[in-house]
Short mmCIF file of C-alpha atoms and ligand atoms in Angstrom, two decimals:
data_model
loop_
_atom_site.label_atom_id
_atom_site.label_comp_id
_atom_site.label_asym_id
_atom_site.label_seq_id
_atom_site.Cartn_x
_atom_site.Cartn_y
_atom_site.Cartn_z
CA UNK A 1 79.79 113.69 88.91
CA UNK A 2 76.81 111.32 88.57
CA UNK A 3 75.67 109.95 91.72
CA UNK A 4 76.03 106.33 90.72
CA UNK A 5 79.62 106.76 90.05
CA UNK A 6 80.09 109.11 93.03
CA UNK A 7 79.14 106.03 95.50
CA UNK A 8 80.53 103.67 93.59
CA UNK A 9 83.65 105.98 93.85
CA UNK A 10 83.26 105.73 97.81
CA UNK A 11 83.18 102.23 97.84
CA UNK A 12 79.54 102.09 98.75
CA UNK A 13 78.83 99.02 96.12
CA UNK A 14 79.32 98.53 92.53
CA UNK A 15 77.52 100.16 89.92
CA UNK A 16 74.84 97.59 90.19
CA UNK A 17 74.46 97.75 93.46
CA UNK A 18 74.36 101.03 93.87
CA UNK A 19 71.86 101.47 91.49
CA UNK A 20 69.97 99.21 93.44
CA UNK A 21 70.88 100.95 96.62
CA UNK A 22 69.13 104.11 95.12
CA UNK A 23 65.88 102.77 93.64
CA UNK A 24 65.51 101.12 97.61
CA UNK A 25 65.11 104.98 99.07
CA UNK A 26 68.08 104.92 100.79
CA UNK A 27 70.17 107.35 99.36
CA UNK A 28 69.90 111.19 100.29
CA UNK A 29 70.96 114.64 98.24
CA UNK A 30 70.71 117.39 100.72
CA UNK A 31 68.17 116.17 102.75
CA UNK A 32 66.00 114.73 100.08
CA UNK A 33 66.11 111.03 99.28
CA UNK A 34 67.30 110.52 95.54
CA UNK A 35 65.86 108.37 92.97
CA UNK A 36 68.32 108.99 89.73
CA UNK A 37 71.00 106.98 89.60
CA UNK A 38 72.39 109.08 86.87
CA UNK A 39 71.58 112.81 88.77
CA UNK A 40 74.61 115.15 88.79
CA UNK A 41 76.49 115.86 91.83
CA UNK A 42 78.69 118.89 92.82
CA UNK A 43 81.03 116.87 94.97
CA UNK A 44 82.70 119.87 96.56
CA UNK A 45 79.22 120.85 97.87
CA UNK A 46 76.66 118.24 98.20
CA UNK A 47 75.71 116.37 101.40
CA UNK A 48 75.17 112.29 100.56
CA UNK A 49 73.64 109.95 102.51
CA UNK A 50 73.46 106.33 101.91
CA UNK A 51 71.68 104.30 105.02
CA UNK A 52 71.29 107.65 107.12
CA UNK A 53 75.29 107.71 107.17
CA UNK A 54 77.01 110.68 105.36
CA UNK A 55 79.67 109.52 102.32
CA UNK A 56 82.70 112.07 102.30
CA UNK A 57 84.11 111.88 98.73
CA UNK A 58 88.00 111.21 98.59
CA UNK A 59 89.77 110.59 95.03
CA UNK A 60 92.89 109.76 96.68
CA UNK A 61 93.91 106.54 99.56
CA UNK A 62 97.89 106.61 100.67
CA UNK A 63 98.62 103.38 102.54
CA UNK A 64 101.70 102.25 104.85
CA UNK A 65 102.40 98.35 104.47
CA UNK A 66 105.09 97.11 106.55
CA UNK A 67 105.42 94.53 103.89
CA UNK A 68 106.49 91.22 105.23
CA UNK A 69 108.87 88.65 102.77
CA UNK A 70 107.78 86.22 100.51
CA UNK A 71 105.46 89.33 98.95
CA UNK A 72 105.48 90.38 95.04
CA UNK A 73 105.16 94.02 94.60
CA UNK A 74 103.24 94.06 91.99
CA UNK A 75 99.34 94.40 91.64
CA UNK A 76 99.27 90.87 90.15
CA UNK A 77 101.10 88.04 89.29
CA UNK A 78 100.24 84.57 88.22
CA UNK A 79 101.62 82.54 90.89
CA UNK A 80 103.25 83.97 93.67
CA UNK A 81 101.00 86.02 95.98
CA UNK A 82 102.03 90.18 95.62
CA UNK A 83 101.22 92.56 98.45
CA UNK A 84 97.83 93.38 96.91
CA UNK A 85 96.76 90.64 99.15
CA UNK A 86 97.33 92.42 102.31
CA UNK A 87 95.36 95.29 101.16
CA UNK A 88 91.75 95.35 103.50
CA UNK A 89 88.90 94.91 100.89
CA UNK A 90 87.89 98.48 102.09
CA UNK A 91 90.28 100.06 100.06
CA UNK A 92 90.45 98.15 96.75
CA UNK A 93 87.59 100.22 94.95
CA UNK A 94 90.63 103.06 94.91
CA UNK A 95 92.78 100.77 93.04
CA UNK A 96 95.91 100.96 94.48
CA UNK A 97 99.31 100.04 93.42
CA UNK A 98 102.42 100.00 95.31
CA UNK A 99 105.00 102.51 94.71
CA UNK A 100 108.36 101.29 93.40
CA UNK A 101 109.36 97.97 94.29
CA UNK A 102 110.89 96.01 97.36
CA UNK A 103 112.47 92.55 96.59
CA UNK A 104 110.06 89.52 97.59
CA UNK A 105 113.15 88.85 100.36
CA UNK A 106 112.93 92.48 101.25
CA UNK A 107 110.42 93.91 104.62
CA UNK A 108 109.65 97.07 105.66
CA UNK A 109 107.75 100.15 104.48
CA UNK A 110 106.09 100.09 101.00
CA UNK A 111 103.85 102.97 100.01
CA UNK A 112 100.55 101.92 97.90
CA UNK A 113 98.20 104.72 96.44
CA UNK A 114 96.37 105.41 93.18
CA UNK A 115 97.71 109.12 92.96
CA UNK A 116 99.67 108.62 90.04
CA UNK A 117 101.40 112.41 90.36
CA UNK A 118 102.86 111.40 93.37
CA UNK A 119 104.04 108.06 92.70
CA UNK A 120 105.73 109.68 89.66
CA UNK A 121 107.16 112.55 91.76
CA UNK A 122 108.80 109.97 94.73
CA UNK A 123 110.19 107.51 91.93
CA UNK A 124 111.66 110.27 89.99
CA UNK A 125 115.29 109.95 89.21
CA UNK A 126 115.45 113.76 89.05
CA UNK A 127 114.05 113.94 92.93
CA UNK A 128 117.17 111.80 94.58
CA UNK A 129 114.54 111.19 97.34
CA UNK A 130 116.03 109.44 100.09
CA UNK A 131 115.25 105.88 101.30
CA UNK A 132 116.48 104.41 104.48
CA UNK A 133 117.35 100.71 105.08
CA UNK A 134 118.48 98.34 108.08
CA UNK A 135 120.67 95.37 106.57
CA UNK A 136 121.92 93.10 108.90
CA UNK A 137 125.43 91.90 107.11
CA UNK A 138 127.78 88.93 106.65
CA UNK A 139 130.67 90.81 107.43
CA UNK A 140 130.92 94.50 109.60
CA UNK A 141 131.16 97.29 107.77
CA UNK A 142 134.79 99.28 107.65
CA UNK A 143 135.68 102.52 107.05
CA UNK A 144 136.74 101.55 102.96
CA UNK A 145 132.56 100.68 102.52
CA UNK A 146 131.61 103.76 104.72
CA UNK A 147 133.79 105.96 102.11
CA UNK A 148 133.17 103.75 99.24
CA UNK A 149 129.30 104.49 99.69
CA UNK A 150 129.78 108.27 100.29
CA UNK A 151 131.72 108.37 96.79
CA UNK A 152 129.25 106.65 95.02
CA UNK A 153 129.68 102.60 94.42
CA UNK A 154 130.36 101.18 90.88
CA UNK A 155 127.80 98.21 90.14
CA UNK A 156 128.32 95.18 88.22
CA UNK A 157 126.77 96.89 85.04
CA UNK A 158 129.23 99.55 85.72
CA UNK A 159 127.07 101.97 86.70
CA UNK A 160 128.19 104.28 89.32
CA UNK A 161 125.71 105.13 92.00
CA UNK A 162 124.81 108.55 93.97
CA UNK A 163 126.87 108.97 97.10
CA UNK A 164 124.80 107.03 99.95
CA UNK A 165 125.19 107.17 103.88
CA UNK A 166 126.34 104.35 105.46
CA UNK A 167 126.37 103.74 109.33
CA UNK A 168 127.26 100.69 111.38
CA UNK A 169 125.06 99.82 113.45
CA UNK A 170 127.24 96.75 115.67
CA UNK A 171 130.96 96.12 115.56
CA UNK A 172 130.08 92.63 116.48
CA UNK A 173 127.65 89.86 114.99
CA UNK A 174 125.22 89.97 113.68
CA UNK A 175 126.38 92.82 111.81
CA UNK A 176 123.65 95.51 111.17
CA UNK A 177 124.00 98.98 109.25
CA UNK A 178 121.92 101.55 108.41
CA UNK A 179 122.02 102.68 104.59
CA UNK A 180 120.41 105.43 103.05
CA UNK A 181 120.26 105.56 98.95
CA UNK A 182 118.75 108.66 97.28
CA UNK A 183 117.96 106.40 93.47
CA UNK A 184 116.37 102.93 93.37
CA UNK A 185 118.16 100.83 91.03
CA UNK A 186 117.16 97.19 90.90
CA UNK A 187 118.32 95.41 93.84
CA UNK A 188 120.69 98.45 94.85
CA UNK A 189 121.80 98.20 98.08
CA UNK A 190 122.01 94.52 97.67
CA UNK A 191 124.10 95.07 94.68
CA UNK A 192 126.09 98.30 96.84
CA UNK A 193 127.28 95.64 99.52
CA UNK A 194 128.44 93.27 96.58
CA UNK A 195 131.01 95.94 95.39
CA UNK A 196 132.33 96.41 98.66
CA UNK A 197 133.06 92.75 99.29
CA UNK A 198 129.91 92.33 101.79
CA UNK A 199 126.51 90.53 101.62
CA UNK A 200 122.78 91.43 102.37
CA UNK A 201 121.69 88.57 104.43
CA UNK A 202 118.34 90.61 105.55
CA UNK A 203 116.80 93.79 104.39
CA UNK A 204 114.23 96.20 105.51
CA UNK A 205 113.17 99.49 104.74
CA UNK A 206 112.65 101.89 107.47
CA UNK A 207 111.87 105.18 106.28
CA UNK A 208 111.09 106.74 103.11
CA UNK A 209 112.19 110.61 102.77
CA UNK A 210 111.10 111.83 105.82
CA UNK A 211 108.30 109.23 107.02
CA UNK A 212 109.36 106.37 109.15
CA UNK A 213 108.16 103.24 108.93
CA UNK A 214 105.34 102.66 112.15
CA UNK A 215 106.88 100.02 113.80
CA UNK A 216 103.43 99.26 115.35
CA UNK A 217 102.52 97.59 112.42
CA UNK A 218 102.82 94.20 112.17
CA UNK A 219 104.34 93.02 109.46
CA UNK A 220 101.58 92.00 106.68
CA UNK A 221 99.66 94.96 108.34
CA UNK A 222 98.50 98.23 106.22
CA UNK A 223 97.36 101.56 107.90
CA UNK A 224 96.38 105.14 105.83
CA UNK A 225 98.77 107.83 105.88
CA UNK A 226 97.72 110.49 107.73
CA UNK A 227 97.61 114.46 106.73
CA UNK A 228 100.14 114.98 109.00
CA UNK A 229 102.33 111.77 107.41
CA UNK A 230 101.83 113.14 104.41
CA UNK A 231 104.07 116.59 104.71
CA UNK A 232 107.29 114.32 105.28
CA UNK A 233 106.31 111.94 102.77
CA UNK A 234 105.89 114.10 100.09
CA UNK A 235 109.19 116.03 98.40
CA UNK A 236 109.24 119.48 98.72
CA UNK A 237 108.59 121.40 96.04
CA UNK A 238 106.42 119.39 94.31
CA UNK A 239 105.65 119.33 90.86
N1 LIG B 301 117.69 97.41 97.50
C1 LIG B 301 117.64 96.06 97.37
O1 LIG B 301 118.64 95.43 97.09
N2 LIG B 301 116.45 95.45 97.55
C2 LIG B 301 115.32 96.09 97.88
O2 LIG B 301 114.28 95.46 98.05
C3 LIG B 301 115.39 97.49 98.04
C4 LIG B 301 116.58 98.14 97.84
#
Protein backbone atom coordinates (compact mmCIF):
# COMPACT_ATOMS: atom_id res chain seq x y z
CA UNK A 1 0.00 0.00 0.00
CA UNK A 2 1.35 3.49 -0.77
CA UNK A 3 2.25 5.39 2.19
CA UNK A 4 0.00 8.33 1.44
CA UNK A 5 -2.99 6.19 1.43
CA UNK A 6 -1.71 4.05 4.32
CA UNK A 7 -1.93 7.32 6.72
CA UNK A 8 -4.61 8.63 5.22
CA UNK A 9 -6.12 5.11 5.93
CA UNK A 10 -5.18 5.70 9.76
CA UNK A 11 -6.79 8.80 9.95
CA UNK A 12 -3.57 10.72 10.18
CA UNK A 13 -4.93 13.63 7.61
CA UNK A 14 -6.25 13.66 4.20
CA UNK A 15 -4.40 12.97 1.24
CA UNK A 16 -3.29 16.53 1.13
CA UNK A 17 -2.29 16.73 4.26
CA UNK A 18 -0.54 13.92 4.49
CA UNK A 19 1.38 14.63 1.67
CA UNK A 20 2.27 17.61 3.35
CA UNK A 21 2.91 15.80 6.55
CA UNK A 22 5.65 13.81 4.60
CA UNK A 23 7.52 16.48 2.63
CA UNK A 24 7.77 18.28 6.53
CA UNK A 25 10.24 15.17 7.71
CA UNK A 26 7.98 13.87 9.94
CA UNK A 27 7.10 10.67 8.80
CA UNK A 28 9.36 7.48 9.48
CA UNK A 29 9.73 3.86 7.50
CA UNK A 30 11.73 1.69 9.75
CA UNK A 31 13.69 4.08 11.34
CA UNK A 32 14.36 6.26 8.39
CA UNK A 33 12.34 9.40 7.80
CA UNK A 34 10.39 9.10 4.37
CA UNK A 35 10.11 11.56 1.69
CA UNK A 36 7.71 9.67 -1.07
CA UNK A 37 4.42 10.13 -0.61
CA UNK A 38 3.74 7.50 -3.13
CA UNK A 39 6.58 4.72 -1.60
CA UNK A 40 5.12 1.21 -1.14
CA UNK A 41 4.41 -0.17 2.16
CA UNK A 42 4.16 -3.84 3.38
CA UNK A 43 1.58 -3.10 6.03
CA UNK A 44 1.89 -6.46 7.75
CA UNK A 45 5.58 -5.58 8.35
CA UNK A 46 6.57 -2.04 8.33
CA UNK A 47 7.08 0.21 11.38
CA UNK A 48 5.43 3.99 10.66
CA UNK A 49 5.96 6.87 12.41
CA UNK A 50 4.26 10.09 11.96
CA UNK A 51 5.38 12.87 14.79
CA UNK A 52 7.71 10.23 16.61
CA UNK A 53 4.33 8.26 17.40
CA UNK A 54 3.95 4.74 15.79
CA UNK A 55 0.56 4.33 13.35
CA UNK A 56 -0.81 0.64 13.76
CA UNK A 57 -2.77 -0.05 10.52
CA UNK A 58 -6.45 -1.34 11.13
CA UNK A 59 -8.92 -1.82 7.99
CA UNK A 60 -11.69 -2.52 10.22
CA UNK A 61 -13.59 -0.06 13.39
CA UNK A 62 -16.76 -1.99 15.21
CA UNK A 63 -18.60 0.57 17.34
CA UNK A 64 -21.36 0.18 20.22
CA UNK A 65 -23.91 3.24 20.17
CA UNK A 66 -26.43 3.13 22.76
CA UNK A 67 -28.45 5.10 20.34
CA UNK A 68 -30.70 7.54 22.01
CA UNK A 69 -34.44 8.53 20.15
CA UNK A 70 -35.09 11.07 17.85
CA UNK A 71 -31.89 9.40 15.74
CA UNK A 72 -32.12 8.28 11.86
CA UNK A 73 -30.17 5.23 11.19
CA UNK A 74 -28.98 6.00 8.28
CA UNK A 75 -25.55 7.57 7.20
CA UNK A 76 -27.47 10.62 5.90
CA UNK A 77 -30.55 12.17 5.52
CA UNK A 78 -31.69 15.57 4.49
CA UNK A 79 -33.36 16.80 7.46
CA UNK A 80 -33.55 14.90 10.42
CA UNK A 81 -30.21 14.31 12.17
CA UNK A 82 -29.15 10.15 11.80
CA UNK A 83 -26.79 8.59 14.33
CA UNK A 84 -23.78 9.43 12.15
CA UNK A 85 -23.77 12.46 14.29
CA UNK A 86 -22.82 10.77 17.41
CA UNK A 87 -19.96 9.15 15.77
CA UNK A 88 -16.41 10.95 17.40
CA UNK A 89 -14.66 12.60 14.35
CA UNK A 90 -11.86 10.01 15.16
CA UNK A 91 -13.51 7.38 13.54
CA UNK A 92 -15.19 8.82 10.41
CA UNK A 93 -12.06 8.30 8.01
CA UNK A 94 -13.31 4.35 8.39
CA UNK A 95 -16.60 5.23 7.06
CA UNK A 96 -18.92 3.62 9.04
CA UNK A 97 -22.48 2.73 8.67
CA UNK A 98 -24.82 1.36 11.10
CA UNK A 99 -25.92 -2.11 10.86
CA UNK A 100 -29.63 -2.72 10.25
CA UNK A 101 -31.92 -0.26 11.46
CA UNK A 102 -33.61 0.86 14.86
CA UNK A 103 -36.77 3.09 14.56
CA UNK A 104 -36.00 6.95 15.24
CA UNK A 105 -38.45 6.17 18.57
CA UNK A 106 -36.35 3.14 19.22
CA UNK A 107 -32.89 3.26 22.01
CA UNK A 108 -30.51 0.92 22.73
CA UNK A 109 -27.62 -0.91 21.07
CA UNK A 110 -26.86 -0.22 17.36
CA UNK A 111 -23.74 -1.71 15.83
CA UNK A 112 -21.81 0.70 13.21
CA UNK A 113 -18.72 -0.68 11.21
CA UNK A 114 -17.41 -0.56 7.64
CA UNK A 115 -16.81 -4.46 7.49
CA UNK A 116 -19.27 -5.10 5.00
CA UNK A 117 -18.87 -9.24 5.45
CA UNK A 118 -20.05 -8.92 8.72
CA UNK A 119 -22.79 -6.59 8.45
CA UNK A 120 -24.02 -8.97 5.69
CA UNK A 121 -23.48 -12.07 7.87
CA UNK A 122 -25.58 -10.47 11.21
CA UNK A 123 -28.47 -9.11 8.84
CA UNK A 124 -28.76 -12.33 7.07
CA UNK A 125 -32.16 -13.84 6.99
CA UNK A 126 -30.49 -17.26 6.67
CA UNK A 127 -28.49 -16.56 10.22
CA UNK A 128 -31.89 -16.11 12.52
CA UNK A 129 -29.43 -14.18 14.77
CA UNK A 130 -31.05 -13.24 17.83
CA UNK A 131 -31.87 -9.69 19.04
CA UNK A 132 -33.05 -8.85 22.47
CA UNK A 133 -35.46 -6.01 23.40
CA UNK A 134 -37.02 -4.33 26.66
CA UNK A 135 -40.61 -2.86 25.72
CA UNK A 136 -42.35 -1.38 28.35
CA UNK A 137 -46.26 -2.10 27.29
CA UNK A 138 -49.79 -0.66 27.42
CA UNK A 139 -51.21 -3.66 28.62
CA UNK A 140 -49.25 -6.90 30.62
CA UNK A 141 -48.44 -9.55 28.73
CA UNK A 142 -50.62 -13.04 29.19
CA UNK A 143 -49.93 -16.34 28.60
CA UNK A 144 -52.06 -16.19 24.83
CA UNK A 145 -48.98 -13.43 23.67
CA UNK A 146 -46.28 -15.57 25.51
CA UNK A 147 -47.56 -18.66 23.24
CA UNK A 148 -48.62 -16.57 20.41
CA UNK A 149 -44.86 -15.33 20.11
CA UNK A 150 -43.34 -18.84 20.60
CA UNK A 151 -45.61 -20.03 17.52
CA UNK A 152 -44.64 -17.42 15.41
CA UNK A 153 -47.07 -14.10 15.10
CA UNK A 154 -49.00 -13.36 11.82
CA UNK A 155 -48.36 -9.56 10.76
CA UNK A 156 -50.63 -7.25 9.12
CA UNK A 157 -49.05 -8.15 5.63
CA UNK A 158 -49.75 -11.62 6.62
CA UNK A 159 -46.56 -12.65 7.07
CA UNK A 160 -45.92 -15.10 9.73
CA UNK A 161 -42.90 -14.52 11.87
CA UNK A 162 -40.12 -16.98 13.47
CA UNK A 163 -41.10 -18.20 16.91
CA UNK A 164 -39.73 -15.37 19.42
CA UNK A 165 -39.29 -15.49 23.34
CA UNK A 166 -41.34 -13.51 25.24
CA UNK A 167 -40.95 -12.81 29.07
CA UNK A 168 -42.81 -10.47 31.39
CA UNK A 169 -40.96 -8.55 33.07
CA UNK A 170 -43.90 -6.81 35.79
CA UNK A 171 -47.41 -8.06 36.40
CA UNK A 172 -48.17 -4.54 37.31
CA UNK A 173 -47.70 -1.01 35.54
CA UNK A 174 -45.80 0.00 33.80
CA UNK A 175 -45.77 -3.15 32.04
CA UNK A 176 -42.24 -4.21 30.78
CA UNK A 177 -41.23 -7.51 28.79
CA UNK A 178 -38.36 -8.79 27.46
CA UNK A 179 -38.60 -10.00 23.67
CA UNK A 180 -36.18 -11.71 21.73
CA UNK A 181 -36.75 -11.94 17.67
CA UNK A 182 -34.26 -14.00 15.60
CA UNK A 183 -35.37 -11.82 11.83
CA UNK A 184 -35.71 -8.02 11.61
CA UNK A 185 -38.68 -7.16 9.74
CA UNK A 186 -39.60 -3.50 9.61
CA UNK A 187 -40.91 -2.36 12.79
CA UNK A 188 -41.29 -6.12 14.07
CA UNK A 189 -41.77 -6.28 17.46
CA UNK A 190 -43.80 -3.18 17.27
CA UNK A 191 -45.88 -4.81 14.69
CA UNK A 192 -45.63 -8.50 17.02
CA UNK A 193 -47.44 -6.62 20.00
CA UNK A 194 -50.11 -5.24 17.44
CA UNK A 195 -51.24 -8.88 16.61
CA UNK A 196 -51.54 -9.77 20.05
CA UNK A 197 -53.82 -6.89 20.98
CA UNK A 198 -50.87 -4.89 22.88
CA UNK A 199 -48.86 -1.68 22.17
CA UNK A 200 -45.09 -0.63 22.18
CA UNK A 201 -45.16 2.49 24.15
CA UNK A 202 -41.09 2.38 24.52
CA UNK A 203 -38.45 0.29 22.95
CA UNK A 204 -34.88 -0.54 23.47
CA UNK A 205 -32.53 -2.94 22.35
CA UNK A 206 -30.43 -4.66 24.82
CA UNK A 207 -28.39 -7.21 23.36
CA UNK A 208 -27.56 -8.35 20.02
CA UNK A 209 -26.70 -12.28 19.70
CA UNK A 210 -24.61 -12.69 22.44
CA UNK A 211 -23.25 -9.01 23.22
CA UNK A 212 -25.14 -6.91 25.65
CA UNK A 213 -25.66 -3.61 25.37
CA UNK A 214 -22.94 -1.59 28.04
CA UNK A 215 -25.22 0.05 30.07
CA UNK A 216 -22.35 2.46 31.00
CA UNK A 217 -22.92 4.22 28.03
CA UNK A 218 -24.85 7.03 28.01
CA UNK A 219 -27.22 7.20 25.68
CA UNK A 220 -25.86 9.30 22.50
CA UNK A 221 -22.48 7.71 23.63
CA UNK A 222 -20.30 5.30 21.18
CA UNK A 223 -17.41 3.02 22.46
CA UNK A 224 -15.22 0.27 20.07
CA UNK A 225 -15.96 -3.24 20.42
CA UNK A 226 -13.45 -4.97 21.93
CA UNK A 227 -11.62 -8.44 20.73
CA UNK A 228 -13.12 -10.01 23.39
CA UNK A 229 -16.84 -8.33 22.39
CA UNK A 230 -16.29 -9.43 19.29
CA UNK A 231 -16.50 -13.51 19.83
CA UNK A 232 -20.25 -13.05 21.08
CA UNK A 233 -21.02 -10.61 18.56
CA UNK A 234 -20.11 -12.42 15.74
CA UNK A 235 -22.32 -15.78 14.60
CA UNK A 236 -20.63 -18.81 14.75
CA UNK A 237 -19.65 -20.30 11.91
CA UNK A 238 -19.07 -17.58 9.91
CA UNK A 239 -19.08 -17.32 6.38
N1 LIG B 1 -38.73 -3.64 16.18
C1 LIG B 1 -39.37 -2.44 16.10
O1 LIG B 1 -40.59 -2.38 16.04
N2 LIG B 1 -38.62 -1.32 16.09
C2 LIG B 1 -37.28 -1.33 16.18
O2 LIG B 1 -36.66 -0.26 16.18
C3 LIG B 1 -36.63 -2.57 16.27
C4 LIG B 1 -37.38 -3.72 16.27
Amino acid sequence: MRLDKFLTACGVGSRTEVKKIIKSGAVSVNGKTATKADMHLEVDTDTVTAFGQEIKYREFVYLMLNKPQGYLSATRDGRTPTVMELVPDEYMHFEPFPVGRLDIDTEGFLLLTNDGDLAHRLLSPKKHIPKTYIAQLEKAVDDNAVDAFRAGVVLDDGYKTLPAELKSLSETAPYFAEIVIHEGKFHQVKRMFQAVDNKVLYLKRTKMNGLALDESLELGQVREITEEEMKLLVPENAS
